[in-house]
Coordinates of N, CA and C in Angstrom, one line a residue:
X1 N 47.2 -2.2 -54.4 CA 48.4 -2.3 -53.7 C 47.5 -2.4 -52.2
X2 N 47.8 -3.4 -51.4 CA 47.3 -3.0 -49.9 C 47.8 -2.5 -48.9
X3 N 47.3 -1.8 -48.1 CA 47.8 -1.1 -47.0 C 48.0 -1.6 -45.6
X4 N 49.0 -1.4 -45.1 CA 49.1 -2.0 -43.7 C 47.7 -2.2 -42.8
X5 N 47.0 -1.0 -43.0 CA 45.8 -0.6 -42.5 C 45.0 -2.0 -42.8
X6 N 44.8 -2.2 -44.1 CA 43.8 -3.2 -44.6 C 44.1 -4.6 -44.3
X7 N 45.6 -4.9 -44.2 CA 46.2 -6.1 -43.6 C 45.6 -6.6 -42.2
X8 N 45.9 -5.3 -41.5 CA 45.7 -5.7 -40.0 C 44.0 -5.9 -39.8
X9 N 43.1 -5.3 -40.3 CA 41.7 -5.8 -40.4 C 41.3 -6.7 -40.9
X10 N 41.8 -7.5 -42.0 CA 41.6 -8.7 -42.6 C 42.2 -9.5 -41.4
X11 N 43.3 -9.2 -41.1 CA 43.8 -10.3 -40.4 C 43.0 -10.4 -39.1
X12 N 42.9 -9.3 -38.2 CA 42.0 -9.4 -37.0 C 40.5 -9.9 -37.3
X13 N 39.8 -9.6 -38.3 CA 38.7 -10.2 -38.8 C 38.7 -11.9 -39.1
X14 N 39.5 -12.0 -39.5 CA 39.8 -13.3 -40.0 C 40.1 -14.5 -38.6
X15 N 40.8 -13.6 -37.7 CA 41.2 -14.5 -36.3 C 39.9 -14.6 -35.4
X16 N 39.3 -13.2 -35.3 CA 38.2 -12.9 -34.3 C 36.8 -13.6 -34.4
X17 N 36.5 -13.7 -36.0 CA 35.2 -14.5 -36.3 C 35.1 -15.8 -36.1
X18 N 35.8 -16.7 -36.4 CA 36.0 -18.1 -35.9 C 35.8 -18.1 -34.3
X19 N 36.6 -17.4 -33.6 CA 36.7 -17.5 -31.9 C 35.3 -17.1 -31.5
X20 N 34.8 -15.9 -32.1 CA 33.3 -15.3 -32.1 C 32.3 -16.3 -31.9
X21 N 32.2 -16.8 -33.4 CA 31.1 -17.9 -33.8 C 31.2 -19.3 -32.6
X22 N 32.7 -19.7 -32.3 CA 32.6 -20.9 -31.3 C 32.3 -20.2 -29.9
X23 N 32.4 -18.8 -29.6 CA 32.0 -18.9 -28.2 C 30.3 -18.7 -28.3
X24 N 29.6 -17.9 -29.6 CA 27.8 -17.9 -29.8 C 27.4 -19.2 -30.0
X25 N 28.4 -20.3 -30.2 CA 27.5 -22.0 -30.4 C 27.9 -22.1 -29.0
X26 N 28.7 -22.0 -28.1 CA 28.4 -22.6 -26.6 C 27.5 -22.0 -26.2
X27 N 27.2 -20.6 -26.0 CA 26.3 -20.0 -25.5 C 25.0 -20.4 -26.0
X28 N 25.1 -20.4 -27.2 CA 23.3 -21.0 -28.0 C 23.1 -22.5 -27.3
X29 N 24.0 -23.4 -27.1 CA 23.9 -24.7 -26.5 C 23.2 -24.6 -25.2
X30 N 23.6 -23.8 -24.4 CA 23.3 -23.1 -23.0 C 21.8 -22.6 -23.1
X31 N 21.7 -21.8 -24.1 CA 20.2 -21.0 -24.1 C 19.3 -21.7 -24.3
X32 N 19.0 -23.0 -25.4 CA 18.0 -23.3 -25.9 C 17.0 -23.9 -24.9
X33 N 17.7 -24.8 -23.6 CA 16.6 -25.2 -22.7 C 16.0 -24.1 -22.0
X34 N 16.5 -22.8 -21.9 CA 16.0 -21.9 -21.2 C 15.0 -21.0 -22.3
X35 N 15.4 -21.3 -23.0 CA 14.2 -20.4 -24.2 C 13.1 -21.2 -24.0
X36 N 12.9 -22.4 -24.2 CA 12.0 -23.3 -23.9 C 11.3 -23.5 -22.6
X37 N 12.1 -23.3 -21.6 CA 11.4 -23.1 -19.9 C 10.8 -22.1 -19.9
X38 N 11.2 -20.6 -20.3 CA 10.8 -19.0 -20.6 C 9.8 -19.1 -21.2
X39 N 9.6 -19.6 -22.5 CA 8.5 -19.7 -23.2 C 7.4 -20.4 -22.7
X40 N 7.5 -21.3 -22.0 CA 6.5 -22.5 -21.3 C 5.7 -21.6 -20.2
X41 N 6.7 -20.8 -19.5 CA 6.3 -20.5 -18.2 C 5.3 -19.1 -18.5
X42 N 5.8 -18.2 -19.6 CA 5.0 -17.4 -19.8 C 3.7 -17.7 -20.6
X43 N 3.5 -18.8 -21.4 CA 2.4 -19.3 -21.6 C 1.2 -19.5 -20.6
X44 N 2.1 -20.6 -19.8 CA 1.3 -20.5 -18.7 C 0.7 -19.3 -18.0
X45 N 1.4 -18.3 -17.7 CA 1.1 -17.4 -17.2 C -0.1 -16.3 -17.6
X46 N 0.1 -16.5 -19.1 CA -0.7 -16.0 -20.2 C -2.1 -16.6 -19.8
X47 N -2.0 -17.8 -19.9 CA -3.4 -18.8 -19.6 C -3.9 -18.7 -18.1
X48 N -3.2 -18.2 -17.1 CA -3.6 -18.0 -15.9 C -4.1 -17.0 -15.7
X49 N -3.7 -16.1 -16.4 CA -4.4 -14.1 -16.6 C -6.0 -14.5 -17.3
X50 N -5.9 -15.4 -18.5 CA -6.9 -15.5 -19.2 C -8.0 -15.8 -18.4
X51 N -7.8 -17.5 -17.6 CA -8.6 -17.8 -16.7 C -9.3 -16.9 -15.9
X52 N -8.5 -15.8 -14.9 CA -8.8 -14.9 -14.0 C -9.8 -14.0 -14.6
X53 N -9.3 -13.3 -15.8 CA -10.2 -12.4 -16.2 C -11.7 -13.2 -16.8
X54 N -11.6 -14.1 -16.8 CA -12.9 -15.0 -17.2 C -13.5 -15.2 -16.0
X55 N -12.8 -15.5 -14.8 CA -13.4 -15.9 -13.7 C -14.3 -14.8 -13.1
X56 N -13.2 -13.6 -13.2 CA -13.9 -12.0 -12.6 C -14.9 -11.3 -13.8
X57 N -14.9 -11.9 -14.7 CA -16.1 -11.3 -15.6 C -15.3 -9.7 -16.5
X58 N -14.0 -10.1 -16.5 CA -13.2 -8.5 -17.0 C -13.3 -9.0 -18.5
X59 N -13.5 -8.0 -19.1 CA -13.1 -8.1 -20.5 C -12.0 -8.3 -21.0
X60 N -11.5 -9.5 -21.7 CA -10.0 -9.6 -22.4 C -9.9 -8.8 -23.8
X61 N -9.0 -8.1 -23.9 CA -8.3 -7.6 -25.2 C -7.1 -8.5 -25.7
X62 N -7.3 -9.4 -26.6 CA -6.3 -9.5 -27.2 C -5.1 -9.2 -27.4
X63 N -5.2 -7.5 -27.8 CA -4.3 -6.9 -28.3 C -3.4 -6.8 -26.9
X64 N -3.9 -6.3 -26.0 CA -3.2 -5.9 -24.6 C -2.6 -7.5 -24.0
X65 N -3.6 -8.6 -24.2 CA -2.8 -9.8 -23.9 C -1.6 -10.2 -24.4
X66 N -1.6 -9.8 -25.7 CA -0.6 -10.3 -26.5 C 0.6 -9.3 -26.3
X67 N 0.5 -7.7 -26.4 CA 1.2 -6.9 -26.0 C 2.1 -7.1 -24.8
X68 N 1.3 -7.5 -23.7 CA 2.2 -7.9 -22.2 C 3.0 -9.1 -22.4
X69 N 2.3 -9.8 -22.9 CA 3.3 -11.2 -23.3 C 4.5 -11.3 -24.0
X70 N 4.2 -10.5 -24.9 CA 5.2 -10.4 -26.0 C 6.5 -9.4 -25.4
X71 N 6.2 -8.6 -24.9 CA 6.8 -7.6 -23.6 C 7.6 -8.4 -22.7
X72 N 6.9 -9.3 -21.8 CA 7.6 -10.3 -20.9 C 8.4 -11.1 -21.7
X73 N 8.1 -11.8 -22.9 CA 8.9 -12.9 -23.3 C 10.3 -11.8 -23.9
X74 N 10.1 -10.7 -24.4 CA 11.2 -10.0 -25.2 C 12.5 -10.0 -23.7
X75 N 12.1 -9.2 -22.7 CA 12.4 -9.1 -21.8 C 13.3 -10.3 -20.8
X76 N 12.4 -11.3 -20.8 CA 13.0 -12.7 -20.1 C 14.0 -13.1 -21.1
X77 N 13.7 -13.2 -22.6 CA 14.8 -13.7 -23.5 C 15.7 -13.1 -23.3
X78 N 16.1 -11.5 -23.3 CA 17.3 -11.0 -23.2 C 17.8 -11.1 -22.0
X79 N 17.3 -11.8 -20.5 CA 17.8 -11.8 -19.6 C 18.5 -13.4 -19.7
X80 N 18.1 -14.3 -20.3 CA 18.8 -15.4 -20.6 C 19.7 -15.4 -21.4
X81 N 19.7 -14.6 -22.5 CA 20.8 -14.6 -23.4 C 22.2 -13.8 -23.0
X82 N 21.8 -12.7 -22.1 CA 22.4 -12.5 -21.0 C 23.3 -13.3 -20.0
X83 N 22.7 -13.6 -19.3 CA 23.0 -15.1 -18.7 C 23.9 -15.8 -19.1
X84 N 23.0 -16.4 -20.2 CA 24.0 -17.8 -20.9 C 25.5 -17.2 -21.7
X85 N 25.6 -15.7 -22.0 CA 26.8 -14.9 -22.4 C 27.7 -14.8 -21.5
X86 N 27.3 -14.1 -20.4 CA 28.1 -14.2 -19.2 C 28.6 -15.4 -18.7
X87 N 27.8 -16.5 -18.6 CA 28.0 -17.6 -17.8 C 29.1 -18.4 -18.8
X88 N 28.8 -18.0 -20.1 CA 30.1 -18.7 -21.2 C 31.2 -18.4 -21.1
X89 N 31.0 -16.9 -21.1 CA 32.7 -16.1 -21.2 C 33.1 -16.0 -19.5
X90 N 32.3 -16.3 -18.5 CA 33.3 -16.4 -17.3 C 33.8 -17.9 -17.0
X91 N 33.4 -18.8 -17.3 CA 34.0 -20.0 -16.8 C 33.5 -21.4 -17.5
X92 N 32.2 -21.2 -18.6 CA 31.5 -22.1 -19.4 C 30.6 -23.3 -18.2
X93 N 30.5 -22.6 -16.9 CA 29.6 -23.3 -16.2 C 28.4 -23.1 -16.6
X94 N 27.3 -23.7 -15.9 CA 25.9 -23.0 -15.9 C 25.1 -22.4 -14.9
X95 N 25.9 -22.5 -13.7 CA 25.3 -21.8 -12.5 C 24.9 -20.7 -12.2
X96 N 25.4 -19.4 -12.8 CA 24.9 -18.3 -13.1 C 23.6 -18.0 -13.7
X97 N 24.0 -19.1 -14.8 CA 22.6 -18.5 -15.8 C 21.4 -19.4 -15.4
X98 N 21.6 -20.7 -14.8 CA 20.8 -21.4 -14.1 C 19.9 -20.6 -12.9
X99 N 20.2 -20.1 -11.9 CA 19.9 -19.4 -11.2 C 19.1 -18.0 -11.1
X100 N 19.6 -17.3 -12.4 CA 18.8 -16.2 -13.1 C 17.5 -16.6 -13.7
X101 N 17.3 -17.7 -14.3 CA 16.5 -18.5 -15.0 C 15.6 -19.1 -14.3
X102 N 15.9 -19.4 -12.7 CA 15.2 -20.1 -12.1 C 14.5 -18.8 -11.7
X103 N 15.1 -17.7 -10.9 CA 14.6 -16.5 -10.7 C 13.6 -16.1 -11.4
X104 N 13.6 -16.0 -12.7 CA 12.4 -15.5 -13.5 C 11.3 -16.3 -13.5
X105 N 11.6 -17.7 -13.1 CA 10.5 -18.3 -13.5 C 9.7 -18.6 -12.0
X106 N 10.2 -18.1 -11.2 CA 9.9 -18.2 -9.9 C 8.6 -16.9 -10.2
X107 N 9.5 -15.7 -10.5 CA 8.1 -14.4 -10.4 C 7.1 -15.0 -11.3
X108 N 7.4 -15.6 -12.5 CA 6.4 -15.9 -13.2 C 5.2 -17.1 -12.2
X109 N 5.6 -17.8 -11.4 CA 4.7 -18.9 -10.6 C 4.3 -17.9 -9.5
X110 N 4.6 -16.9 -9.3 CA 4.2 -16.0 -8.2 C 2.8 -15.4 -8.9
X111 N 3.1 -14.8 -10.0 CA 2.1 -14.3 -10.9 C 0.9 -15.6 -10.8
X112 N 1.2 -16.8 -11.5 CA 0.7 -17.5 -11.8 C -0.7 -18.0 -10.7
X113 N -0.1 -17.8 -9.4 CA -0.5 -18.3 -8.2 C -1.3 -17.3 -7.9
X114 N -0.9 -15.7 -7.9 CA -1.7 -14.7 -7.9 C -3.2 -14.9 -8.5
X115 N -3.1 -14.9 -10.0 CA -4.1 -15.2 -11.1 C -5.0 -16.5 -10.8
X116 N -4.3 -17.2 -10.1 CA -5.8 -18.5 -9.7 C -6.4 -18.1 -8.1
X117 N -5.6 -17.4 -7.6 CA -6.1 -17.3 -6.0 C -6.9 -15.9 -6.1
X118 N -6.9 -14.9 -7.3 CA -7.8 -13.8 -7.1 C -9.1 -14.1 -7.2
X119 N -9.4 -15.0 -8.1 CA -11.4 -15.0 -8.3 C -11.9 -15.8 -7.0
X120 N -10.8 -16.5 -6.4 CA -11.2 -16.8 -5.1 C -11.1 -16.0 -3.7
X121 N -11.3 -14.5 -4.2 CA -11.0 -13.5 -3.0 C -9.9 -13.6 -2.3
X122 N -8.8 -14.1 -2.7 CA -7.6 -14.2 -2.2 C -6.5 -13.2 -2.3
X123 N -6.3 -12.1 -2.4 CA -5.1 -11.2 -2.8 C -3.7 -11.6 -2.0
X124 N -2.5 -11.7 -2.8 CA -1.3 -11.9 -1.9 C -0.5 -10.9 -2.5
X125 N 0.0 -10.2 -1.4 CA 0.9 -8.5 -1.7 C 2.2 -9.2 -1.6
X126 N 2.5 -8.9 -3.0 CA 4.2 -9.1 -3.3 C 5.0 -8.5 -2.6
X127 N 4.7 -7.0 -2.3 CA 5.5 -6.2 -1.8 C 5.6 -6.8 0.0
X128 N 4.5 -7.0 0.5 CA 4.5 -7.6 1.7 C 5.7 -8.8 1.7
X129 N 5.3 -9.5 0.9 CA 5.7 -11.1 1.0 C 7.5 -10.8 0.9
X130 N 8.0 -9.9 -0.1 CA 9.5 -9.5 -0.3 C 9.7 -9.0 1.2
X131 N 9.2 -8.0 1.5 CA 9.5 -7.3 2.9 C 9.9 -8.4 4.0
X132 N 8.7 -9.2 4.0 CA 8.8 -10.6 5.0 C 10.0 -11.4 4.7
X133 N 10.2 -11.6 3.6 CA 11.6 -12.5 3.8 C 12.7 -11.7 3.8
X134 N 13.0 -10.4 3.2 CA 14.2 -9.8 3.3 C 14.4 -9.1 5.1
X135 N 13.5 -9.2 5.9 CA 13.6 -9.0 7.1 C 13.7 -10.3 7.9
X136 N 13.6 -11.4 7.4 CA 13.5 -13.0 8.0 C 12.2 -12.8 9.0
X137 N 10.9 -12.0 8.9 CA 10.1 -12.2 10.0 C 8.7 -13.1 9.5
X138 N 8.7 -13.8 8.2 CA 8.4 -14.7 8.1 C 9.1 -15.9 7.2
X139 N 9.2 -16.8 8.2 CA 10.3 -18.1 7.3 C 9.3 -18.9 6.7
X140 N 9.7 -20.1 5.8 CA 8.7 -20.9 5.0 C 8.2 -21.7 6.4
X141 N 7.1 -21.9 6.2 CA 6.0 -22.9 6.6 C 6.0 -22.3 8.4
X142 N 6.3 -20.9 8.6 CA 6.0 -20.6 9.7 C 4.4 -19.5 9.6
X143 N 3.9 -19.6 10.7 CA 2.3 -18.8 10.8 C 2.8 -17.7 11.6
X144 N 4.2 -17.1 11.8 CA 4.3 -15.9 12.8 C 4.4 -14.8 11.9
X145 N 3.8 -14.0 12.3 CA 4.5 -12.4 11.7 C 4.0 -12.3 10.0
X146 N 3.0 -12.8 9.6 CA 2.6 -12.9 8.3 C 1.4 -11.9 8.2
X147 N 1.2 -11.1 9.1 CA 0.6 -9.9 8.7 C 0.4 -9.2 7.3
X148 N -0.8 -9.2 6.6 CA -0.6 -8.2 5.2 C -0.1 -9.2 3.9
X149 N 0.5 -10.1 4.3 CA 0.8 -11.4 3.2 C -0.3 -11.9 2.1
X150 N -1.2 -12.2 2.8 CA -2.6 -12.9 2.5 C -3.6 -12.0 2.8
X151 N -4.3 -11.6 1.9 CA -5.8 -10.6 2.4 C -6.8 -11.4 1.7
X152 N -7.7 -11.6 2.6 CA -9.2 -12.1 2.2 C -10.1 -10.9 1.9
X153 N -10.0 -10.8 0.1 CA -11.1 -9.7 -0.3 C -12.4 -10.1 -0.7
X154 N -13.2 -9.3 -0.9 CA -14.6 -9.8 -1.5 C -14.2 -9.7 -3.2
X155 N -14.9 -10.8 -3.8 CA -14.6 -10.9 -5.4 C -15.0 -9.9 -6.0
X156 N -16.1 -9.3 -5.9 CA -16.1 -8.0 -6.6 C -15.7 -6.9 -6.6
X157 N -15.1 -6.7 -4.8 CA -13.9 -5.5 -4.8 C -12.6 -5.9 -5.6
X158 N -12.0 -7.2 -5.9 CA -11.0 -7.2 -6.8 C -11.2 -7.2 -8.0
X159 N -12.5 -7.3 -8.5 CA -13.4 -7.2 -9.9 C -13.0 -5.5 -10.2
X160 N -13.7 -5.1 -9.3 CA -13.6 -3.5 -9.3 C -12.4 -2.6 -9.5
X161 N -11.5 -3.4 -8.9 CA -9.8 -2.8 -9.1 C -9.4 -3.2 -10.1
X162 N -9.5 -4.5 -10.7 CA -8.8 -4.9 -12.3 C -9.5 -4.0 -13.2
X163 N -11.0 -3.7 -13.2 CA -11.5 -2.7 -14.0 C -10.9 -1.4 -13.5
X164 N -10.7 -1.0 -12.8 CA -10.4 0.3 -12.4 C -9.1 0.5 -13.2
X165 N -8.3 -0.2 -12.8 CA -6.7 -0.2 -13.4 C -6.9 -0.6 -15.0
X166 N -7.8 -1.4 -15.7 CA -7.8 -1.4 -17.1 C -8.5 0.2 -17.6
X167 N -9.2 0.5 -16.7 CA -10.0 2.1 -17.3 C -8.9 2.7 -17.0
X168 N -8.2 3.3 -16.1 CA -6.6 4.0 -16.0 C -6.1 4.3 -17.2
X169 N -5.5 2.5 -17.7 CA -4.4 2.3 -18.6 C -4.9 2.8 -19.9
X170 N -6.3 2.6 -20.0 CA -7.0 3.1 -21.6 C -7.1 4.5 -21.9
X171 N -7.4 5.4 -20.4 CA -7.6 6.8 -20.5 C -6.2 7.3 -20.8
X172 N -5.1 6.4 -19.9 CA -3.6 6.8 -20.5 C -3.2 7.1 -21.6
X173 N -3.8 6.0 -22.4 CA -3.3 5.5 -23.6 C -4.1 6.6 -24.7
X174 N -5.1 7.1 -24.2 CA -6.2 8.0 -25.1 C -5.7 9.2 -25.0
X175 N -5.1 10.1 -23.8 CA -4.7 10.7 -23.5 C -3.5 11.1 -24.4
X176 N -2.2 10.0 -24.1 CA -1.2 10.1 -25.0 C -1.3 10.2 -26.8
X177 N -2.3 9.3 -26.8 CA -2.3 9.2 -28.2 C -3.0 10.7 -28.8
X178 N -3.8 11.4 -27.9 CA -4.4 12.9 -28.4 C -3.3 13.6 -28.7
X179 N -2.4 13.5 -27.6 CA -1.0 14.2 -27.4 C -0.2 14.5 -28.7
X180 N -0.4 12.9 -29.2 CA 0.9 12.9 -30.3 C 0.2 13.2 -31.6
X181 N -1.4 13.3 -31.4 CA -1.9 13.7 -32.9 C -1.8 15.5 -32.7
X182 N -1.6 15.9 -31.6 CA -1.6 17.5 -31.7 C -0.2 17.9 -31.9
X183 N 0.6 16.9 -31.6 CA 2.3 17.8 -31.9 C 2.4 17.2 -33.2
X184 N 1.8 16.3 -34.0 CA 1.6 15.9 -35.3 C 1.1 17.2 -36.5
X185 N 0.0 17.3 -36.0 CA -0.8 18.5 -36.5 C 0.0 19.9 -36.3
X186 N 0.8 20.2 -35.7 CA 1.7 21.2 -35.0 C 2.4 21.2 -35.9
X187 N 3.6 20.1 -36.5 CA 4.6 19.8 -37.0 C 4.1 20.0 -38.3
X188 N 3.1 20.1 -39.0 CA 2.7 19.7 -40.5 C 2.1 21.2 -41.0
X189 N 2.2 22.1 -39.6 CA 1.3 23.1 -40.3 C 2.8 23.9 -40.3

Protein backbone atom coordinates (compact mmCIF):
# COMPACT_ATOMS: atom_id res chain seq x y z
CA UNK A 1 0.00 0.00 0.00
CA UNK A 2 1.33 3.42 -0.92
CA UNK A 3 1.42 6.12 1.70
CA UNK A 4 0.74 9.80 1.01
CA UNK A 5 4.37 10.58 1.84
CA UNK A 6 5.56 8.10 -0.81
CA UNK A 7 3.22 9.62 -3.40
CA UNK A 8 4.45 13.16 -2.64
CA UNK A 9 8.11 12.09 -2.91
CA UNK A 10 7.53 10.32 -6.23
CA UNK A 11 5.49 13.20 -7.63
CA UNK A 12 8.01 15.90 -6.68
CA UNK A 13 11.04 13.94 -7.84
CA UNK A 14 9.30 13.07 -11.10
CA UNK A 15 8.52 16.75 -11.65
CA UNK A 16 11.76 18.33 -10.45
CA UNK A 17 14.29 16.03 -12.15
CA UNK A 18 13.34 17.02 -15.74
CA UNK A 19 13.39 20.71 -14.76
CA UNK A 20 16.79 20.31 -13.09
CA UNK A 21 18.21 18.42 -16.08
CA UNK A 22 16.98 21.14 -18.43
CA UNK A 23 18.55 23.81 -16.22
CA UNK A 24 21.88 21.97 -16.03
CA UNK A 25 21.84 21.41 -19.79
CA UNK A 26 21.53 25.16 -20.38
CA UNK A 27 24.31 25.87 -17.89
CA UNK A 28 26.55 23.22 -19.52
CA UNK A 29 26.12 24.85 -22.94
CA UNK A 30 27.34 28.10 -21.44
CA UNK A 31 30.21 26.46 -19.48
CA UNK A 32 32.01 24.56 -22.23
CA UNK A 33 33.62 27.55 -24.00
CA UNK A 34 34.70 29.04 -20.68
CA UNK A 35 36.15 25.72 -19.51
CA UNK A 36 38.22 25.60 -22.70
CA UNK A 37 39.34 29.22 -22.20
CA UNK A 38 40.31 28.59 -18.57
CA UNK A 39 42.19 25.41 -19.42
CA UNK A 40 44.12 27.15 -22.20
CA UNK A 41 44.96 30.12 -19.97
CA UNK A 42 46.16 27.94 -17.09
CA UNK A 43 48.32 25.84 -19.45
CA UNK A 44 49.85 29.02 -20.91
CA UNK A 45 50.62 30.24 -17.39
CA UNK A 46 52.22 26.87 -16.59
CA UNK A 47 54.42 27.21 -19.68
CA UNK A 48 55.37 30.77 -18.69
CA UNK A 49 56.23 29.62 -15.15
CA UNK A 50 58.39 26.79 -16.49
CA UNK A 51 60.12 29.22 -18.84
CA UNK A 52 60.79 31.61 -15.92
CA UNK A 53 62.24 28.80 -13.82
CA UNK A 54 64.42 27.64 -16.71
CA UNK A 55 65.75 31.14 -17.42
CA UNK A 56 66.43 31.84 -13.73
CA UNK A 57 68.02 28.38 -13.34
CA UNK A 58 65.57 27.45 -10.59
CA UNK A 59 65.07 23.70 -10.17
CA UNK A 60 61.74 22.62 -11.65
CA UNK A 61 59.84 20.09 -9.58
CA UNK A 62 57.16 18.31 -11.57
CA UNK A 63 55.03 17.54 -8.54
CA UNK A 64 54.91 21.17 -7.39
CA UNK A 65 54.08 22.44 -10.89
CA UNK A 66 51.29 19.88 -11.28
CA UNK A 67 49.92 20.51 -7.80
CA UNK A 68 49.74 24.28 -8.30
CA UNK A 69 48.28 23.94 -11.80
CA UNK A 70 45.63 21.45 -10.72
CA UNK A 71 44.75 23.64 -7.75
CA UNK A 72 44.27 26.63 -10.06
CA UNK A 73 42.17 24.60 -12.46
CA UNK A 74 39.88 23.33 -9.72
CA UNK A 75 39.35 26.82 -8.28
CA UNK A 76 38.84 28.45 -11.68
CA UNK A 77 36.53 25.71 -12.92
CA UNK A 78 34.48 26.09 -9.74
CA UNK A 79 34.19 29.81 -10.48
CA UNK A 80 33.07 29.07 -14.05
CA UNK A 81 30.55 26.52 -12.80
CA UNK A 82 29.17 28.99 -10.26
CA UNK A 83 29.09 31.90 -12.71
CA UNK A 84 27.35 29.97 -15.47
CA UNK A 85 24.84 28.38 -13.12
CA UNK A 86 23.93 31.71 -11.52
CA UNK A 87 23.79 33.36 -14.95
CA UNK A 88 21.34 30.76 -16.28
CA UNK A 89 19.30 30.86 -13.07
CA UNK A 90 19.08 34.65 -13.12
CA UNK A 91 18.09 35.41 -16.66
CA UNK A 92 19.67 33.00 -19.09
CA UNK A 93 22.12 35.66 -20.25
CA UNK A 94 25.86 35.33 -20.37
CA UNK A 95 26.96 38.75 -19.13
CA UNK A 96 27.72 37.82 -15.52
CA UNK A 97 29.55 34.65 -16.48
CA UNK A 98 31.47 36.42 -19.23
CA UNK A 99 32.80 39.17 -16.98
CA UNK A 100 33.77 36.85 -14.15
CA UNK A 101 35.59 34.52 -16.54
CA UNK A 102 37.35 37.43 -18.26
CA UNK A 103 38.45 38.71 -14.85
CA UNK A 104 40.01 35.33 -14.03
CA UNK A 105 41.73 35.27 -17.43
CA UNK A 106 43.08 38.78 -16.73
CA UNK A 107 44.58 37.54 -13.46
CA UNK A 108 46.32 34.71 -15.31
CA UNK A 109 47.58 37.06 -18.04
CA UNK A 110 49.09 39.23 -15.31
CA UNK A 111 50.84 36.17 -13.93
CA UNK A 112 52.16 35.26 -17.39
CA UNK A 113 53.47 38.79 -17.99
CA UNK A 114 55.19 38.71 -14.61
CA UNK A 115 56.71 35.30 -15.41
CA UNK A 116 58.06 36.56 -18.74
CA UNK A 117 59.51 39.79 -17.29
CA UNK A 118 61.16 38.42 -14.13
CA UNK A 119 64.09 36.76 -15.96
CA UNK A 120 64.83 40.17 -17.49
CA UNK A 121 65.03 41.79 -14.06
CA UNK A 122 61.64 43.49 -14.21
CA UNK A 123 59.40 42.87 -11.21
CA UNK A 124 55.78 44.02 -11.35
CA UNK A 125 54.18 44.67 -7.98
CA UNK A 126 50.56 43.54 -8.19
CA UNK A 127 49.73 45.18 -4.84
CA UNK A 128 50.98 48.56 -6.09
CA UNK A 129 49.15 48.05 -9.40
CA UNK A 130 45.81 47.29 -7.69
CA UNK A 131 46.28 50.22 -5.31
CA UNK A 132 47.02 52.56 -8.23
CA UNK A 133 43.92 51.42 -10.13
CA UNK A 134 41.66 51.71 -7.07
CA UNK A 135 42.92 55.18 -6.19
CA UNK A 136 42.94 56.27 -9.85
CA UNK A 137 46.50 57.54 -9.44
CA UNK A 138 47.76 55.62 -12.47
CA UNK A 139 45.39 55.69 -15.38
CA UNK A 140 46.11 53.58 -18.47
CA UNK A 141 48.75 55.08 -20.76
CA UNK A 142 49.77 57.60 -18.11
CA UNK A 143 53.31 57.77 -16.74
CA UNK A 144 52.38 59.92 -13.76
CA UNK A 145 52.40 58.51 -10.23
CA UNK A 146 53.44 54.96 -11.05
CA UNK A 147 56.10 54.68 -8.37
CA UNK A 148 56.44 51.13 -7.16
CA UNK A 149 54.52 49.49 -10.00
CA UNK A 150 57.54 48.35 -11.97
CA UNK A 151 60.86 47.76 -10.29
CA UNK A 152 64.08 47.00 -12.09
CA UNK A 153 65.94 44.40 -10.07
CA UNK A 154 69.05 42.36 -10.51
CA UNK A 155 68.23 38.97 -12.04
CA UNK A 156 70.36 37.25 -9.38
CA UNK A 157 68.33 38.96 -6.66
CA UNK A 158 65.08 37.73 -8.23
CA UNK A 159 66.55 34.22 -8.51
CA UNK A 160 67.56 34.27 -4.83
CA UNK A 161 64.08 35.45 -3.80
CA UNK A 162 62.44 32.64 -5.81
CA UNK A 163 64.82 30.06 -4.32
CA UNK A 164 64.16 31.40 -0.81
CA UNK A 165 60.39 31.05 -1.34
CA UNK A 166 60.90 27.50 -2.58
CA UNK A 167 63.13 26.63 0.39
CA UNK A 168 60.65 28.10 2.89
CA UNK A 169 57.86 26.05 1.34
CA UNK A 170 59.93 22.85 1.56
CA UNK A 171 60.79 23.52 5.22
CA UNK A 172 57.12 24.15 6.01
CA UNK A 173 56.14 20.87 4.36
CA UNK A 174 58.84 18.95 6.25
CA UNK A 175 57.70 20.52 9.52
CA UNK A 176 54.08 19.69 8.71
CA UNK A 177 54.88 16.09 7.77
CA UNK A 178 56.99 15.57 10.91
CA UNK A 179 54.10 16.88 13.02
CA UNK A 180 51.74 14.50 11.26
CA UNK A 181 54.02 11.51 11.84
CA UNK A 182 54.35 12.41 15.56
CA UNK A 183 50.60 12.57 16.05
CA UNK A 184 50.19 9.29 14.17
CA UNK A 185 52.78 7.55 16.37
CA UNK A 186 51.15 8.95 19.53
CA UNK A 187 47.70 7.74 18.45
CA UNK A 188 49.04 4.24 17.68
CA UNK A 189 50.47 3.76 21.18
